[in-house]
PDB file of C-alpha atoms and ligand atoms in Angstrom:
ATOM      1  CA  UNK T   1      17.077 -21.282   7.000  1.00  0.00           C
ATOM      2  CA  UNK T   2      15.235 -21.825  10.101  1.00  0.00           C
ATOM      3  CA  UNK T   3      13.476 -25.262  10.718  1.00  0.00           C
ATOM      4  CA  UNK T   4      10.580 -24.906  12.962  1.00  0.00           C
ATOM      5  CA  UNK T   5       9.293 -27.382  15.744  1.00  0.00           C
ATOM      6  CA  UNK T   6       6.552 -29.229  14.438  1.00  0.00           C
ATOM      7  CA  UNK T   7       3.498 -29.012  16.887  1.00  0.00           C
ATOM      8  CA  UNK T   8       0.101 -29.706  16.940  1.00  0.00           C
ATOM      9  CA  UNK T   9      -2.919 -27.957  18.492  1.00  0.00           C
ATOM     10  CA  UNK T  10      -6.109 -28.850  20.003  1.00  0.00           C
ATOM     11  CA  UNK T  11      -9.686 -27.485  18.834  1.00  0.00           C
ATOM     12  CA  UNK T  12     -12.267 -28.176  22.019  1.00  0.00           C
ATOM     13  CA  UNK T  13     -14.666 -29.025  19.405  1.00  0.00           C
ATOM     14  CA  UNK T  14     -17.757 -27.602  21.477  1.00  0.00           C
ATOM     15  CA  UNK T  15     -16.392 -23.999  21.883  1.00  0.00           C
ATOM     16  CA  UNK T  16     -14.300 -23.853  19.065  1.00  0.00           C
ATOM     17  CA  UNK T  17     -10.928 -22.699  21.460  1.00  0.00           C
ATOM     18  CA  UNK T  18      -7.888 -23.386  20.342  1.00  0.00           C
ATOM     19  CA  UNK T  19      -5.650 -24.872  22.865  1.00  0.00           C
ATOM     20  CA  UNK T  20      -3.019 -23.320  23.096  1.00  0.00           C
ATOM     21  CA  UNK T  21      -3.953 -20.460  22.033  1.00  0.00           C
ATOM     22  CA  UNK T  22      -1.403 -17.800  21.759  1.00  0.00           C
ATOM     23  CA  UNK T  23      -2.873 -14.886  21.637  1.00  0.00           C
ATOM     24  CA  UNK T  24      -6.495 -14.068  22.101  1.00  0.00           C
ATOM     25  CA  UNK T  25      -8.778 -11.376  21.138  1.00  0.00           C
ATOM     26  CA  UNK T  26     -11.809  -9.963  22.310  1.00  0.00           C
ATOM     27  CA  UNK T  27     -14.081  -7.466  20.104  1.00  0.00           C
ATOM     28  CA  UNK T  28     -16.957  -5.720  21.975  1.00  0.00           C
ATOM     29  CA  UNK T  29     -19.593  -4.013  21.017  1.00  0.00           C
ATOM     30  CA  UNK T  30     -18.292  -0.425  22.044  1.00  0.00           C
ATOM     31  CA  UNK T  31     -14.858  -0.788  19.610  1.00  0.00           C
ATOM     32  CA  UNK T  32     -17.263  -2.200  16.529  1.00  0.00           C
ATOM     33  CA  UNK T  33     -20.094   0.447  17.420  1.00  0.00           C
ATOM     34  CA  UNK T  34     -19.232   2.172  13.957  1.00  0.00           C
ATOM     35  CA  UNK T  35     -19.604  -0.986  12.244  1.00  0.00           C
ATOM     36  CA  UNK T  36     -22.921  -1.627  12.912  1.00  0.00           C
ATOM     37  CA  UNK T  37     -25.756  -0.357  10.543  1.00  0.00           C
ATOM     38  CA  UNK T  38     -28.229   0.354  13.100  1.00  0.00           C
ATOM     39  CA  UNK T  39     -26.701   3.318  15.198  1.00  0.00           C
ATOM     40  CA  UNK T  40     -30.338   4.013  17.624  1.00  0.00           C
ATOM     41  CA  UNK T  41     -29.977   0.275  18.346  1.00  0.00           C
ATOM     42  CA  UNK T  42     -26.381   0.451  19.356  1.00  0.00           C
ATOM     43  CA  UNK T  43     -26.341   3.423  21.440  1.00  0.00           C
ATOM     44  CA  UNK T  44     -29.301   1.438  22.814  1.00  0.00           C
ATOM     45  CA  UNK T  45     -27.875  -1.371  24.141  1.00  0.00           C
ATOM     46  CA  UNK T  46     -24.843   0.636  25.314  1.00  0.00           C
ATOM     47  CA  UNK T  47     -27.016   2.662  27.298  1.00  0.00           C
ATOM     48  CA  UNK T  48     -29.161  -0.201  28.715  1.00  0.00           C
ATOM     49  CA  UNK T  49     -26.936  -3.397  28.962  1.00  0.00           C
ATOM     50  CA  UNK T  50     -23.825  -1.767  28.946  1.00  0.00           C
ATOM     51  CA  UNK T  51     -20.886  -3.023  26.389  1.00  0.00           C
ATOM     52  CA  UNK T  52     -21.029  -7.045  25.224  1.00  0.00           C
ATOM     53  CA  UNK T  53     -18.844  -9.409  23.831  1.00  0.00           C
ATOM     54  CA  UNK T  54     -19.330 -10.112  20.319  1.00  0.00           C
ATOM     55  CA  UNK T  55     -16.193 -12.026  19.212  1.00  0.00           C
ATOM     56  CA  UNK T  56     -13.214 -14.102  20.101  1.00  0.00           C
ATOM     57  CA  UNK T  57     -10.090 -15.142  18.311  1.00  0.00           C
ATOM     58  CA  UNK T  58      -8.008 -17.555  19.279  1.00  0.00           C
ATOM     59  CA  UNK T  59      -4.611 -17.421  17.513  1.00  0.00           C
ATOM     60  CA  UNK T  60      -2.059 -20.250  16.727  1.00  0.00           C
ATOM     61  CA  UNK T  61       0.556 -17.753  16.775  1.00  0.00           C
ATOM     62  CA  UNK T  62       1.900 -19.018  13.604  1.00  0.00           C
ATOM     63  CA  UNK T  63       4.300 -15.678  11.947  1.00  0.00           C
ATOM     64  CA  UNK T  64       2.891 -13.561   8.794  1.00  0.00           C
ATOM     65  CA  UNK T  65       5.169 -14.597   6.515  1.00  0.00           C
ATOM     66  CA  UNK T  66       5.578 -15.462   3.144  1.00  0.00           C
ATOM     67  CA  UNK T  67       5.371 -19.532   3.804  1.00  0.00           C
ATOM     68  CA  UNK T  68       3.685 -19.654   6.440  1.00  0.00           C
ATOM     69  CA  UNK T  69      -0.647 -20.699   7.298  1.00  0.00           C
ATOM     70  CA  UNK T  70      -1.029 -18.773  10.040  1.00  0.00           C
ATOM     71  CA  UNK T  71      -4.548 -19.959  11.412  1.00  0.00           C
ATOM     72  CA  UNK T  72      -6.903 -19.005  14.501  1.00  0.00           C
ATOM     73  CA  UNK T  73     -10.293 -20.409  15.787  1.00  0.00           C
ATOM     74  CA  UNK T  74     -13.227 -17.490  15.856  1.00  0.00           C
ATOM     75  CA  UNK T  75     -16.061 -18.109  18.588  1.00  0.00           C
ATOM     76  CA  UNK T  76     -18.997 -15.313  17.722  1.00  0.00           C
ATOM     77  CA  UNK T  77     -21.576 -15.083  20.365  1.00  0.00           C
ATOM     78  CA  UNK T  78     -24.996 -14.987  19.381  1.00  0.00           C
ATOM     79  CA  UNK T  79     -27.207 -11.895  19.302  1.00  0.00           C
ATOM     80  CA  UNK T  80     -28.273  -9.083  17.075  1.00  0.00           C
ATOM     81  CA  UNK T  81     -27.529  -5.503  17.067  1.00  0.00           C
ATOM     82  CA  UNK T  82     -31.407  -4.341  15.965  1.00  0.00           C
ATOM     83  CA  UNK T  83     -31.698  -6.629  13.250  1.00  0.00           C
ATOM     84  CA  UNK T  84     -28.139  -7.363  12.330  1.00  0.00           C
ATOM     85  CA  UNK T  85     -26.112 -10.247  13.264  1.00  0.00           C
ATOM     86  CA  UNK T  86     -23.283 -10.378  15.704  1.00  0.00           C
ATOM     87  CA  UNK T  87     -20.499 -10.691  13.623  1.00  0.00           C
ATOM     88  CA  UNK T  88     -16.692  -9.933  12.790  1.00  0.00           C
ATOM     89  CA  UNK T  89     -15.164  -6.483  11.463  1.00  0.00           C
ATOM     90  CA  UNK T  90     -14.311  -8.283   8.474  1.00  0.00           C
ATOM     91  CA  UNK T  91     -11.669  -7.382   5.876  1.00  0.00           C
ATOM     92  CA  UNK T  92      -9.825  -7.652   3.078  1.00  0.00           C
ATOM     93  CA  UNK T  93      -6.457  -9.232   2.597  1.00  0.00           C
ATOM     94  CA  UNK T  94      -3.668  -6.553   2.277  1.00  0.00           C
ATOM     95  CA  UNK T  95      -2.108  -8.267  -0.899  1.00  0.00           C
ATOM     96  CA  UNK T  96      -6.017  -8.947  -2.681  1.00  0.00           C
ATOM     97  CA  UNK T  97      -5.320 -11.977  -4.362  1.00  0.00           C
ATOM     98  CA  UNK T  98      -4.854 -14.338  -1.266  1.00  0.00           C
ATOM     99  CA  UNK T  99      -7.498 -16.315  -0.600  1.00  0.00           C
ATOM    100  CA  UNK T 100      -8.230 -18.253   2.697  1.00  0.00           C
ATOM    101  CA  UNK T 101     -10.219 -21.487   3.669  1.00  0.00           C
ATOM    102  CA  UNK T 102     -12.737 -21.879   6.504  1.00  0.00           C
ATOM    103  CA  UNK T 103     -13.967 -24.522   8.204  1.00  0.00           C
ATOM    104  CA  UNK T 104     -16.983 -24.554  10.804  1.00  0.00           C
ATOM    105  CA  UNK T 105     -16.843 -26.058  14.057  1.00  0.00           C
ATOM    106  CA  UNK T 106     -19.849 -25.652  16.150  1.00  0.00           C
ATOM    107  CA  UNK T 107     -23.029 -23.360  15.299  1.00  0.00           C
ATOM    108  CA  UNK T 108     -24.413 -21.906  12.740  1.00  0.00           C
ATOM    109  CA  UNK T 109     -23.391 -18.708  10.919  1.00  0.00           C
ATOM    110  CA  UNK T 110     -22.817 -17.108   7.568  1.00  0.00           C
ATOM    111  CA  UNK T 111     -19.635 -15.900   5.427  1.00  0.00           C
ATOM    112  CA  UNK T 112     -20.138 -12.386   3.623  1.00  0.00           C
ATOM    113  CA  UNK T 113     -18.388 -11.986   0.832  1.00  0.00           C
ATOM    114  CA  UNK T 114     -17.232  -8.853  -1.346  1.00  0.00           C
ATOM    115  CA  UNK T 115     -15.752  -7.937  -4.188  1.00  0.00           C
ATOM    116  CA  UNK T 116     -14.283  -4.119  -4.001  1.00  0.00           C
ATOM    117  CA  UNK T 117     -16.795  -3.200  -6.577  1.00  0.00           C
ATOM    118  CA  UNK T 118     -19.875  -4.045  -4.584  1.00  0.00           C
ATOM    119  CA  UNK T 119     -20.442  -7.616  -5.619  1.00  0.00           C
ATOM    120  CA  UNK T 120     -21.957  -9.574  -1.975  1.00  0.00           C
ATOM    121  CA  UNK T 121     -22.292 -13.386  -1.615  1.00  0.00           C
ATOM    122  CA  UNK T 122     -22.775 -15.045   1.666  1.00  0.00           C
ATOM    123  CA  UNK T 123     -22.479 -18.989   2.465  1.00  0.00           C
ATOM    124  CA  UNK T 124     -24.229 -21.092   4.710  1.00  0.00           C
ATOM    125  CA  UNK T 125     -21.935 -22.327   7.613  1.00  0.00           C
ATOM    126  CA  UNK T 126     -22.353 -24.817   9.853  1.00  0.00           C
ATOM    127  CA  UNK T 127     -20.251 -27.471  11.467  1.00  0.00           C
ATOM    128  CA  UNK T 128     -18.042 -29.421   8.704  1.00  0.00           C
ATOM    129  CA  UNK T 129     -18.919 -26.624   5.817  1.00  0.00           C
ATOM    130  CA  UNK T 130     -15.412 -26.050   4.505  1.00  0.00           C
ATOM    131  CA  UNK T 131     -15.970 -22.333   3.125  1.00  0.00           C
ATOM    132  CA  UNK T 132     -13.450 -20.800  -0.001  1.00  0.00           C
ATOM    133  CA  UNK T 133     -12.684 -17.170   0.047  1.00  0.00           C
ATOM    134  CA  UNK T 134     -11.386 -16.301  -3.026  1.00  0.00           C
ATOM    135  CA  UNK T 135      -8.156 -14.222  -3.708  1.00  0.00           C
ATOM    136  CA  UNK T 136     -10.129 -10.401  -3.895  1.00  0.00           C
ATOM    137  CA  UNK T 137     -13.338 -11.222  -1.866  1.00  0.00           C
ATOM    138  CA  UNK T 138     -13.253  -9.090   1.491  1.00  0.00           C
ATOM    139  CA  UNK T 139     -14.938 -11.740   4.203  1.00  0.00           C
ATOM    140  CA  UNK T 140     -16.204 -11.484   7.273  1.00  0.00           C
ATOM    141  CA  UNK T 141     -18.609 -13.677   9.247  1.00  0.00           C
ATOM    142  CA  UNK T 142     -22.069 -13.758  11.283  1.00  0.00           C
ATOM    143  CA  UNK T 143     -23.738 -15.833  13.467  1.00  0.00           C
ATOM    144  CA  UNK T 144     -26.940 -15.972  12.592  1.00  0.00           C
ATOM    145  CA  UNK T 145     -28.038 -19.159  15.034  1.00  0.00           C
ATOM    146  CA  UNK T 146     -28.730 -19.130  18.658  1.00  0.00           C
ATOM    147  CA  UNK T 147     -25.970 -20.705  20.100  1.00  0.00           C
ATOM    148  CA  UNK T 148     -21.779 -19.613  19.588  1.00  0.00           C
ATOM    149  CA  UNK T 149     -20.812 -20.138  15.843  1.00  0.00           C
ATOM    150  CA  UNK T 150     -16.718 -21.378  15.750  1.00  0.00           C
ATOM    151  CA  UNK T 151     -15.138 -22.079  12.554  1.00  0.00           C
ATOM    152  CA  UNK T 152     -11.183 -22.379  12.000  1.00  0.00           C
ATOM    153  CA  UNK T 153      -9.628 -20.168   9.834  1.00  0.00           C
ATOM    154  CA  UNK T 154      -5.798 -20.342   7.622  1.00  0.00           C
ATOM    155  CA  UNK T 155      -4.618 -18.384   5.402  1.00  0.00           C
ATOM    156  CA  UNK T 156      -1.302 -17.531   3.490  1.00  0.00           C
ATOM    157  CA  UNK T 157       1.363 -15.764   5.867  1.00  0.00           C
ATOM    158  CA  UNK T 158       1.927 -12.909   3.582  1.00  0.00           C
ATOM    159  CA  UNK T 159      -1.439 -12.177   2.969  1.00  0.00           C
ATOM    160  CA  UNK T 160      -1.764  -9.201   5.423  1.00  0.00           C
ATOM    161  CA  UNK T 161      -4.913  -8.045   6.998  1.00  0.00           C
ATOM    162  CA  UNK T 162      -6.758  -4.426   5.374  1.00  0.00           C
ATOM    163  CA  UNK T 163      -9.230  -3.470   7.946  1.00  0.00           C
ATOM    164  CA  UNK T 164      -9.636  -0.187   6.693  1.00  0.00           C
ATOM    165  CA  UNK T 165     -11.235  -0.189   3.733  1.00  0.00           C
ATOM    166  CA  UNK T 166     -14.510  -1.738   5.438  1.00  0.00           C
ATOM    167  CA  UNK T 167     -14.431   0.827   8.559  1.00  0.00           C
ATOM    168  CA  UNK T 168     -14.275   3.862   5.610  1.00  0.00           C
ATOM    169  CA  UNK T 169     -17.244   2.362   3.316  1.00  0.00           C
ATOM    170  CA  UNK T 170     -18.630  -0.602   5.333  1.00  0.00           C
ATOM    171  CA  UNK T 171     -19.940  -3.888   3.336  1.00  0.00           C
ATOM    172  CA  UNK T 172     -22.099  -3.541   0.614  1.00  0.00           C
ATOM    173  CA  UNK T 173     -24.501  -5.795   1.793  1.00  0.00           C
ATOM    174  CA  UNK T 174     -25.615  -6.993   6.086  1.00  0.00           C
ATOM    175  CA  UNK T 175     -27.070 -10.103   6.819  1.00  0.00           C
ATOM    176  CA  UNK T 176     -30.347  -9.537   9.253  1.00  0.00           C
ATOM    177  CA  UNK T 177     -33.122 -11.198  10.272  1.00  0.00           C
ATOM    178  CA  UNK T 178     -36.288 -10.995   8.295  1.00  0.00           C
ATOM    179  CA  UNK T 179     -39.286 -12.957   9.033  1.00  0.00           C
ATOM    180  CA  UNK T 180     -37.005 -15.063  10.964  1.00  0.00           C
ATOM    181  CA  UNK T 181     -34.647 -15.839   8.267  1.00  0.00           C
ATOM    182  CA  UNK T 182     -31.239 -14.379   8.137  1.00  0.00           C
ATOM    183  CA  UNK T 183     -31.275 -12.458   4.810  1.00  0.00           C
ATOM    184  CA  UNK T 184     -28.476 -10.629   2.767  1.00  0.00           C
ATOM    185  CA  UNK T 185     -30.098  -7.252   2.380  1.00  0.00           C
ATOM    186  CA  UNK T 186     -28.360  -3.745   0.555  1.00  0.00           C
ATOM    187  CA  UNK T 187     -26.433  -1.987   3.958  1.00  0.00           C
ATOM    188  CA  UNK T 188     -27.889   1.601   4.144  1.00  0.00           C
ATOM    189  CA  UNK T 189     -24.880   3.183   5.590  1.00  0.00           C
ATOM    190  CA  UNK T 190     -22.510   1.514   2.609  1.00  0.00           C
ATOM    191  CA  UNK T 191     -20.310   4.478   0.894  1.00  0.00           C
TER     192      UNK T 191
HETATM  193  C1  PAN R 201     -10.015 -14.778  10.116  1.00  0.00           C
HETATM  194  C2  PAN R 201     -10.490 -13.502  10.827  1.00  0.00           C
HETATM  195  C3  PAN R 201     -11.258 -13.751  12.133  1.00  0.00           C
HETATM  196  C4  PAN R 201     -11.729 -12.440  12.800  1.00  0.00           C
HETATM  197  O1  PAN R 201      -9.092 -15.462  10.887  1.00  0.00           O
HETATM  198  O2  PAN R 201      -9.365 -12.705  11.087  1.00  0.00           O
HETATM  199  O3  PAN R 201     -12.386 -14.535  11.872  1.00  0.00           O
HETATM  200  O4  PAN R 201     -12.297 -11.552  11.869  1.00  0.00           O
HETATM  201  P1  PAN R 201     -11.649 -10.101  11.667  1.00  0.00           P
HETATM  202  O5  PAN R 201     -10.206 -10.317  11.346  1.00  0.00           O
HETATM  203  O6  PAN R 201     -12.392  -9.532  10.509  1.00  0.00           O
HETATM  204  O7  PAN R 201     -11.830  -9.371  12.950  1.00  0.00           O
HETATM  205  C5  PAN R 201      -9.444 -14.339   8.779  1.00  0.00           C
HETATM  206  O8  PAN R 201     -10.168 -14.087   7.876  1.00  0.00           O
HETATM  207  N1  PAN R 201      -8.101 -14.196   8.688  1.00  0.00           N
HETATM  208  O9  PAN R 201      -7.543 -13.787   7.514  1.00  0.00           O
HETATM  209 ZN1   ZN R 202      -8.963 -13.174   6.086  1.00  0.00          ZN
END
């Protein structure tokens, strides 16, 4: 049996990094390109602005394992991509019936939820919003303010991470601005 060091971590409550972080990581625009609905307002930007960060993750660097709460702080910059929000790949947990809790930090943003079969919810986050995924919900987040949305983010060790099954068929449902209100709409390009 190993006994692990106890240690504890510090959240710069304005940015939402972790501190120390052990591992960071940076999605742009160019490696989520496919993930966006709008594909004219992609190549657009591309073309124009060149590639842009949408996401950070800071990592605790807690081990997958059974026993474990591995955890991470997530810092999504705002911005749209046409009328889609900047937001994470998203996934579903390898072994489905894990769930996961999240907490915001700073910002404003949304959690997308879906069932395999189709089912979308999406909760309000802002700072203190503790947010439940539920074991067999794919998640995945969007800031849909104007300044960086952070939330923390822990989840069972074992749980595994299925990224996969939302690059193949995409989320059932994107959350975009309409009339100035983000808004859950049906995702066009959703197989
Ligand atoms: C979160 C996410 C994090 C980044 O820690 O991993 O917000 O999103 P993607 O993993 O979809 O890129 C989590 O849900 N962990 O299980
Ligand atoms: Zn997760």
């Amino acid at each position: 049996m190993l006994i692990m060091e106890p240690r504890a971590f510090a959240i710069e409550m304005d940015t939402g990094a972790l501190r120390p972080a052990e591992r960071v990581i940076r999605r742009t625009l160019r490696e989520m390109r496919a993930l966006f609905a709008d594909q004219d307002a992609v190549e657009r930007i591309l073309a124009t602005d060149g590639d842009r960060l949408i996401y950070e993750v800071c990592l605790a660097g807690i081990e997958e394992a059974a026993g474990q709460i591995p955890y991470s702080t997530t810092v999504i910059q705002p911005g749209r991509v046409g009328d889609e929000f900047h937001m994470t790949k998203g996934h579903f947990h390898v072994l489905r019936d894990r769930a996961e809790i999240y907490l915001g930090l700073a910002g404003e943003g949304h959690l997308i939820l879906q069932t395999e079969d189709g089912t979308a919810r999406s909760l309000s986050m802002r700072p203190g919003t503790v947010g439940y995924v539920p074991p067999h919900w794919g998640h995945r987040t969007a800031n849909s303010g104007s300044v960086p949305f952070a939330f923390l983010a822990a989840w069972p060790g074992e749980a595994g991470h299925d990224y996969g099954t939302v690059e193949e068929r995409g989320f059932a449902q994107i959350l975009v601005s309409r009339d100035g209100r983000p808004t859950l709409i049906a995702n066009p390009t959703h197989v």
